[in-house]
Tab-separated table of C-alpha atoms in Angstrom:
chain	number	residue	atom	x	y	z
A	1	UNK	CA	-176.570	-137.822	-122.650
A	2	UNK	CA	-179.386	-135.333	-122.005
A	3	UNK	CA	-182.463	-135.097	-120.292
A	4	UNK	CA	-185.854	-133.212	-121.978
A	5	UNK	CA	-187.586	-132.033	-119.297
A	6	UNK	CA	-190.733	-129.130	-118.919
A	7	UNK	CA	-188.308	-125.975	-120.213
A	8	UNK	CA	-185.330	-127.024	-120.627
A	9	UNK	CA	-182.677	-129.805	-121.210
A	10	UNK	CA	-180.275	-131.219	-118.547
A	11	UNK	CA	-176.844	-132.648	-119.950
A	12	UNK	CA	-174.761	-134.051	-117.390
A	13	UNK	CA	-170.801	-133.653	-118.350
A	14	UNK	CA	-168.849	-135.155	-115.532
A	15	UNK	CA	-168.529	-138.658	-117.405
A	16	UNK	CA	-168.057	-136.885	-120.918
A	17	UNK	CA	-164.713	-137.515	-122.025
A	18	UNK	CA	-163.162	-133.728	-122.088
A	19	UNK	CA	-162.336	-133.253	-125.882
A	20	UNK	CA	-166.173	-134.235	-126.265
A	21	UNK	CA	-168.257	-131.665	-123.918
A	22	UNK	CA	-168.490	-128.523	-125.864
A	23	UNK	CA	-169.890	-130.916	-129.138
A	24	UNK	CA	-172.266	-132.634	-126.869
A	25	UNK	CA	-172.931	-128.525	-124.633
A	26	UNK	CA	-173.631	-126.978	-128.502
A	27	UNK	CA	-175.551	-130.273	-130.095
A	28	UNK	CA	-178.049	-129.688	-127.305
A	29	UNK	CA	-178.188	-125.959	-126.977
A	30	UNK	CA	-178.876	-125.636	-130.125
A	31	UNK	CA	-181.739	-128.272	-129.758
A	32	UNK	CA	-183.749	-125.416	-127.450
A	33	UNK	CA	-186.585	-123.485	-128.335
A	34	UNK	CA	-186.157	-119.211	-127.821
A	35	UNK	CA	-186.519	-118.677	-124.319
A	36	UNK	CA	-185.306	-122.479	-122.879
A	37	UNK	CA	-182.674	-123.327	-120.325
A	38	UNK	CA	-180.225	-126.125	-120.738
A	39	UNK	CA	-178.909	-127.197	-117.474
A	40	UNK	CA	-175.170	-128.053	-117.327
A	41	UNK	CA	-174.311	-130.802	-114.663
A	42	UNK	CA	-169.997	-130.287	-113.756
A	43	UNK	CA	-167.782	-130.496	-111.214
A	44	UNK	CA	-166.870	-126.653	-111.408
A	45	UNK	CA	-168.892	-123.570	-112.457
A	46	UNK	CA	-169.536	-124.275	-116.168
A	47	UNK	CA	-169.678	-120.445	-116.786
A	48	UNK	CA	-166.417	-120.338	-119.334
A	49	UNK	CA	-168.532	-122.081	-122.366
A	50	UNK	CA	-170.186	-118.887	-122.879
A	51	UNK	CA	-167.277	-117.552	-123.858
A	52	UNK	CA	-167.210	-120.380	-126.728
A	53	UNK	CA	-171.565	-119.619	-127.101
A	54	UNK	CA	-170.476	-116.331	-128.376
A	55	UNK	CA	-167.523	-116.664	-130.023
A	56	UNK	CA	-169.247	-119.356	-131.964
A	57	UNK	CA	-172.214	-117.108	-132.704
A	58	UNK	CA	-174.499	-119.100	-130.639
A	59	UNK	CA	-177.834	-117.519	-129.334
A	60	UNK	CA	-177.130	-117.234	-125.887
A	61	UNK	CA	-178.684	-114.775	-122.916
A	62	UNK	CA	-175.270	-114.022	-121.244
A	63	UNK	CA	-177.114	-111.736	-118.714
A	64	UNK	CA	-179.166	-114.761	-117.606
A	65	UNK	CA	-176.530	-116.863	-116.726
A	66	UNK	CA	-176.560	-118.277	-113.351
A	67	UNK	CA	-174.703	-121.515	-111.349
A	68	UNK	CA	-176.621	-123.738	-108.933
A	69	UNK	CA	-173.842	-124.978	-106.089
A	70	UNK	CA	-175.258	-127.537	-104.113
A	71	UNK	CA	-173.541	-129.437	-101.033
A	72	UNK	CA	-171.406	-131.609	-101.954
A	73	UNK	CA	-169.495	-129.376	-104.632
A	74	UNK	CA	-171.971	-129.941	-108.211
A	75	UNK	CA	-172.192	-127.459	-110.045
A	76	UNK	CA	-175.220	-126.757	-112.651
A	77	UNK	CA	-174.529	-123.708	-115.070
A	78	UNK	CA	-178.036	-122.187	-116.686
A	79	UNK	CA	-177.571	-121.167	-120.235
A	80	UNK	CA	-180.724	-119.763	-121.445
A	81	UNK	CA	-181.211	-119.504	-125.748
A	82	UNK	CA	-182.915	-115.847	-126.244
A	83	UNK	CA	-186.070	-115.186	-126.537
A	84	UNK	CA	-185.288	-112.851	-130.127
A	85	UNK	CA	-182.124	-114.264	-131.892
A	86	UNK	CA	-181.746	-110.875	-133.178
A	87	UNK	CA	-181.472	-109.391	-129.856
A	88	UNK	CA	-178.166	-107.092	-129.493
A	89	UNK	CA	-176.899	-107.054	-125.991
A	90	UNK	CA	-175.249	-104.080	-126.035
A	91	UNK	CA	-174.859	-103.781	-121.758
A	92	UNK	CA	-175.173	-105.214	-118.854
A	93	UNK	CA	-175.643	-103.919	-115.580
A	94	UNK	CA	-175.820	-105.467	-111.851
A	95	UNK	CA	-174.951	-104.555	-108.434
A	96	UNK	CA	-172.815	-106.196	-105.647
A	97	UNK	CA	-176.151	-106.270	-103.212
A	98	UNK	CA	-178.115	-108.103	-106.587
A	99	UNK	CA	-175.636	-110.662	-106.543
A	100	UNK	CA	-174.977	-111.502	-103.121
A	101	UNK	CA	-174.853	-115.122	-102.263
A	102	UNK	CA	-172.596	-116.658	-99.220
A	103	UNK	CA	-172.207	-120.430	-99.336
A	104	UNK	CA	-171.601	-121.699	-95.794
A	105	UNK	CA	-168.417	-124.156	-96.786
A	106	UNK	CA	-166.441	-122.569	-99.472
A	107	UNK	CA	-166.522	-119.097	-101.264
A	108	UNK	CA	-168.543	-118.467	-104.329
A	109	UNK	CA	-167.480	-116.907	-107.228
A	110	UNK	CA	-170.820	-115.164	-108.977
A	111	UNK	CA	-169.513	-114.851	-112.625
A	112	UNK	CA	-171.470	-111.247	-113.667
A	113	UNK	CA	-169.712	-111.612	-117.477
A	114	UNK	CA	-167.786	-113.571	-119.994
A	115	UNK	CA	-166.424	-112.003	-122.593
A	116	UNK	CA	-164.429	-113.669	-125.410
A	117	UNK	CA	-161.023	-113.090	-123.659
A	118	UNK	CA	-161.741	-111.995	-119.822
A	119	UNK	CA	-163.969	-112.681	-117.029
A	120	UNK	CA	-165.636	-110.563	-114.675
A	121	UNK	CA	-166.301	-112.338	-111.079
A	122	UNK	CA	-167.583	-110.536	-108.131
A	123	UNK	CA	-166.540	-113.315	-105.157
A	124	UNK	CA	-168.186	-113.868	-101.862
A	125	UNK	CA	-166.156	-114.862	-99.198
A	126	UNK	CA	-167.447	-115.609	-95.258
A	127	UNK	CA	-165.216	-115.242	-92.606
A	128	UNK	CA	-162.368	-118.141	-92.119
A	129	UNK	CA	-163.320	-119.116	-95.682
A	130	UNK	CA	-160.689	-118.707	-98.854
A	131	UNK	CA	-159.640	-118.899	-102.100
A	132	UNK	CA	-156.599	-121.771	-102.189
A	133	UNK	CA	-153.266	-120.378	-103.518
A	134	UNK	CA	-152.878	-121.232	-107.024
A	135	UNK	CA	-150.926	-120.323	-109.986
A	136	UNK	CA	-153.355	-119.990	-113.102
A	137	UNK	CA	-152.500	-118.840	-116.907
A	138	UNK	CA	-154.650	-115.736	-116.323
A	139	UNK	CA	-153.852	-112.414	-115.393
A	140	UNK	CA	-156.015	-110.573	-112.215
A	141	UNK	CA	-157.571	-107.787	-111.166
A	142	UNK	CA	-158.815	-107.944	-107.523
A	143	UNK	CA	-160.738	-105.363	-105.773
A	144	UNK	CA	-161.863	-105.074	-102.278
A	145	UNK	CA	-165.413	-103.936	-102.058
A	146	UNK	CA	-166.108	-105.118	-98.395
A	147	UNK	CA	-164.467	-106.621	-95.406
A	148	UNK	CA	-160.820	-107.860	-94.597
A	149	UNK	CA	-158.290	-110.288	-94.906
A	150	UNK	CA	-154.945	-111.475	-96.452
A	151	UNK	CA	-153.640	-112.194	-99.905
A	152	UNK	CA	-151.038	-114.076	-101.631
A	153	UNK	CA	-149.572	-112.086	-104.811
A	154	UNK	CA	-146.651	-113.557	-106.602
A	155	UNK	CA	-144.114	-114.663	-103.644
A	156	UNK	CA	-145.854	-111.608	-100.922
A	157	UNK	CA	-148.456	-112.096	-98.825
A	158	UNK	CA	-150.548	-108.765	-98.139
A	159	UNK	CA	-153.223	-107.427	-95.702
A	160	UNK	CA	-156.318	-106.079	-97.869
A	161	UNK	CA	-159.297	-104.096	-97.093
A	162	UNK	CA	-162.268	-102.391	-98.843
A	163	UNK	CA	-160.395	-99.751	-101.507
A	164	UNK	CA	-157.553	-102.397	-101.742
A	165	UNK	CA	-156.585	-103.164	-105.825
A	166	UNK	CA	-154.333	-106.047	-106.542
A	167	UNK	CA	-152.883	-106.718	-109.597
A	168	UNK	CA	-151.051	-110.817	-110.168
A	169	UNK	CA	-150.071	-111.707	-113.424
A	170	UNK	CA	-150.491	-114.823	-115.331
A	171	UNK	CA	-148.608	-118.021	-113.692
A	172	UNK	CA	-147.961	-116.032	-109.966
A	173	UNK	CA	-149.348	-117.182	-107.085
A	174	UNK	CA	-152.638	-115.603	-105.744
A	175	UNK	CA	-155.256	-116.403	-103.270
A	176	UNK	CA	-157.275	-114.745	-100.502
A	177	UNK	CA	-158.474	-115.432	-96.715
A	178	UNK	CA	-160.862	-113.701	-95.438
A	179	UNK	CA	-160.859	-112.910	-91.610
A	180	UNK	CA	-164.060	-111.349	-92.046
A	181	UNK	CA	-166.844	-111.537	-94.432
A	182	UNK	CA	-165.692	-110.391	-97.884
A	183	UNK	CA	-166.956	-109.013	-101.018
A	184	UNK	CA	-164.900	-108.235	-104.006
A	185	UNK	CA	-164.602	-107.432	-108.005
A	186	UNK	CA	-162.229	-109.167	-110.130
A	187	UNK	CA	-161.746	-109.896	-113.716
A	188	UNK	CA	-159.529	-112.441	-114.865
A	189	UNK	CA	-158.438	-112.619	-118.605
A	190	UNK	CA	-158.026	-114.726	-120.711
A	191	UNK	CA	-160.943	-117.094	-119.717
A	192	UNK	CA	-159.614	-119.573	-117.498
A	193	UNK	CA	-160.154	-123.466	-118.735
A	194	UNK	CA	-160.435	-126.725	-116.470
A	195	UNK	CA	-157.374	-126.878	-115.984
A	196	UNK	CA	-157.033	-123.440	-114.177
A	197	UNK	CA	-159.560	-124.247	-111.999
A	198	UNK	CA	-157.850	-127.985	-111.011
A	199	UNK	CA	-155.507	-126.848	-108.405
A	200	UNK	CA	-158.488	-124.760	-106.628
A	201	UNK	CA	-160.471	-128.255	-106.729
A	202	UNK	CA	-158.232	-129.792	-105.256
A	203	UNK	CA	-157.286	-127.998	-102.233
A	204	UNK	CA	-160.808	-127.058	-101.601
A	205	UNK	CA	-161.314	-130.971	-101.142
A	206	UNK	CA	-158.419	-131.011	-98.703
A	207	UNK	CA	-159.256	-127.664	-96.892
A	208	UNK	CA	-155.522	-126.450	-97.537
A	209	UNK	CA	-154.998	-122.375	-98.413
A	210	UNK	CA	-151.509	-123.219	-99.534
């Protein structure tokens, strides 16, 4: 299931059945030495199993988490084991400019922090790109940092713009064009499973906002 390599271990979980993944994540992150990577191989950004990590008192470096996105829609989540298992991570800090990273077909989400029940996101969005209309079982909070566009809130459809704050609660609509580059904050809560992130799959394959 999982491939040793020079610093860290590579576990590929696309042909995992589901109700397995999270034994087979743990079994090897736990295998790591202090200070090694394992490399998650999905089909979307891996990023809520460190929500599980700490919950389940794992040694995991949530401020080292990062997601590989390559061409044709894999995604490889980097969970690094820390260094000092005692280590008490107390803060983290980042800025927008630290994080910045356009993809050239679809928007990327940059996850900054997962907590046990919430998500903070800042999302990078070119021009004519989007985030597909979708319905999840989390509540949002979605601020406008840079650039403008439209979004879908519930059964509205509104024109946003750096300052803008939107608010969508779980099971409403929501989803976001940009007609110019974009750059916002959100934070989603609780931590949204595979199943929240189907319906954006799916219509990202098809190229359909609604």
């Amino acid at each position: 299931m999982g491939n040793i390599k020079n610093n860290y271990i590579e576990i590929d979980i696309r042909n995992i059945a589901p109700g397995e993944r999270r034994s087979k994540i743990f079994e090897r992150f736990l295998a790591l030495g202090q200070g090694q990577e394992l490399h998650v191989i999905a089909d979307h950004d891996p990023v809520h199993l460190l929500g599980s990590m700490k919950s389940h008192k794992l040694p995991v470096d949530v401020a080292a988490y990062r997601t590989l996105t390559d061409k044709d829609g894999t995604f490889t989540g980097i969970f690094k084991k820390l260094e000092h298992e005692n280590v008490n991570e107390n803060f983290l800090a980042t800025d927008i400019d630290q994080e910045r990273n356009y993809l050239p077909d679809r928007f990327n989400p940059v996850t900054v922090y997962t907590g046990e029940n919430y998500r903070v996101i800042i999302t990078y969005i070119k021009a004519g790109q989007f985030i597909p209309v979708h319905s999840p079982s989390t509540d949002l909070i979605f601020s406008v940092f840079k650039g403008n566009g439209s979004m879908v809130a519930g059964d509205r459809e509104i024109n946003i713009h750096p300052g803008s704050i939107v608010i969508v609660h779980a099971g409403e609509k929501r989803g976001v064009f940009a007609n110019t580059d974009m750059e916002a904050f959100h934070v989603v809560s609780p931590v949204p499973d595979e199943k929240d992130h189907l319906e954006v799959k799916e219509k990202l394959e098809s190229k359909k906002y609604i």
